[in-house]
XYZ file of C-alpha atoms in Angstrom:
123
model
C -79.142 -45.990 12.759
C -75.977 -47.864 13.229
C -72.559 -46.242 13.254
C -69.514 -48.198 13.491
C -66.048 -46.418 14.126
C -62.870 -48.360 13.585
C -59.785 -47.074 15.053
C -56.594 -49.116 14.296
C -53.789 -47.661 16.194
C -51.285 -49.870 14.598
C -52.239 -48.702 11.156
C -52.053 -45.129 12.160
C -48.727 -45.575 13.734
C -47.515 -47.448 10.492
C -48.932 -44.686 8.334
C -47.194 -42.017 10.164
C -43.842 -43.927 10.144
C -44.525 -44.566 6.480
C -45.069 -40.873 5.631
C -41.788 -39.981 7.511
C -40.038 -42.476 5.472
C -41.735 -41.445 2.196
C -40.648 -37.825 2.752
C -37.121 -38.863 3.564
C -37.064 -41.164 0.405
C -38.532 -38.383 -1.853
C -35.756 -35.874 -0.687
C -33.130 -38.512 -1.308
C -34.724 -39.204 -4.564
C -34.416 -35.601 -5.673
C -30.756 -35.301 -4.649
C -29.826 -38.620 -6.383
C -31.705 -37.305 -9.522
C -29.841 -34.123 -9.522
C -26.551 -35.880 -9.077
C -27.290 -38.265 -11.856
C -28.291 -35.428 -14.218
C -25.113 -33.622 -13.568
C -23.038 -36.726 -14.173
C -24.897 -37.606 -17.446
C -24.080 -34.095 -18.781
C -20.534 -34.233 -17.666
C -20.122 -37.762 -19.444
C -21.883 -36.685 -22.604
C -22.118 -33.192 -23.724
C -22.247 -31.700 -27.175
C -19.586 -29.035 -26.634
C -15.849 -29.072 -26.565
C -14.862 -28.446 -22.977
C -11.357 -27.230 -23.315
C -10.996 -25.754 -19.906
C -13.405 -28.131 -18.104
C -14.710 -25.084 -16.122
C -18.292 -25.637 -17.552
C -18.703 -29.384 -16.915
C -16.311 -29.356 -13.890
C -18.061 -26.735 -11.929
C -21.449 -28.302 -12.353
C -23.204 -29.239 -9.161
C -26.442 -29.827 -7.257
C -27.692 -27.500 -4.470
C -30.696 -27.086 -2.334
C -33.336 -24.822 -3.921
C -32.947 -21.199 -2.923
C -36.732 -20.691 -2.590
C -37.073 -22.835 0.596
C -38.978 -25.521 -1.271
C -37.942 -29.059 -1.156
C -35.823 -30.100 -3.933
C -32.584 -29.392 -5.584
C -31.181 -27.471 -8.476
C -28.648 -28.482 -11.055
C -26.302 -25.567 -11.404
C -23.632 -24.737 -14.052
C -22.086 -21.745 -12.431
C -19.813 -20.633 -15.335
C -20.690 -17.273 -16.432
C -20.997 -18.401 -20.014
C -23.082 -21.648 -19.436
C -26.312 -20.112 -20.764
C -24.708 -19.082 -24.008
C -23.142 -22.509 -24.554
C -26.570 -24.132 -23.951
C -28.764 -21.611 -25.792
C -26.344 -20.150 -28.294
C -25.947 -16.428 -29.292
C -26.307 -14.410 -32.390
C -22.869 -15.557 -33.395
C -22.613 -19.051 -32.103
C -24.847 -21.981 -32.431
C -26.339 -23.730 -29.344
C -24.754 -26.683 -27.681
C -27.782 -27.772 -25.593
C -26.451 -29.634 -22.571
C -29.372 -28.973 -20.062
C -31.737 -31.254 -21.801
C -29.194 -34.233 -21.272
C -29.012 -33.603 -17.557
C -32.860 -33.058 -17.474
C -33.608 -36.378 -19.200
C -31.335 -38.340 -16.944
C -32.652 -36.727 -13.898
C -36.294 -37.379 -14.808
C -35.517 -41.203 -15.397
C -33.816 -41.438 -12.146
C -36.361 -39.483 -10.112
C -39.273 -41.507 -11.636
C -37.479 -44.635 -10.705
C -36.510 -43.670 -7.247
C -39.927 -42.286 -6.383
C -41.734 -45.457 -7.680
C -39.549 -47.452 -5.277
C -40.275 -44.962 -2.462
C -44.066 -45.309 -2.915
C -43.663 -49.035 -2.964
C -41.708 -48.951 0.505
C -44.484 -46.668 1.813
C -47.159 -49.203 0.703
C -45.251 -51.973 2.277
C -44.881 -50.086 5.645
C -48.488 -49.159 5.858
C -49.784 -52.642 4.838
C -47.305 -54.204 7.331
């Protein structure tokens, strides 16, 4: 029986650095996606924003469950009624606009993050 064990310290070092970079890039990608989702909704929403309280208060914040990532938040107390409608008012769905843009940006940024990781590891 022949056993050959290869230990490449440089590869392991590069992989460790690459994983740290990938984690940082993924976190940055989530924040960027959230920001861009909010901006897209603010620029192109289906409702008339007379007071600018709904769109103007929209922001991104860290998830409150301790998990990595961000939440897009519309703190106006009537935001869900505008988005989903009520018995007396039709919906003006603005969340899908933010979600669609955030997904596009997240996919793009994560693809670039993975490419950077591969470049780091393949050195």
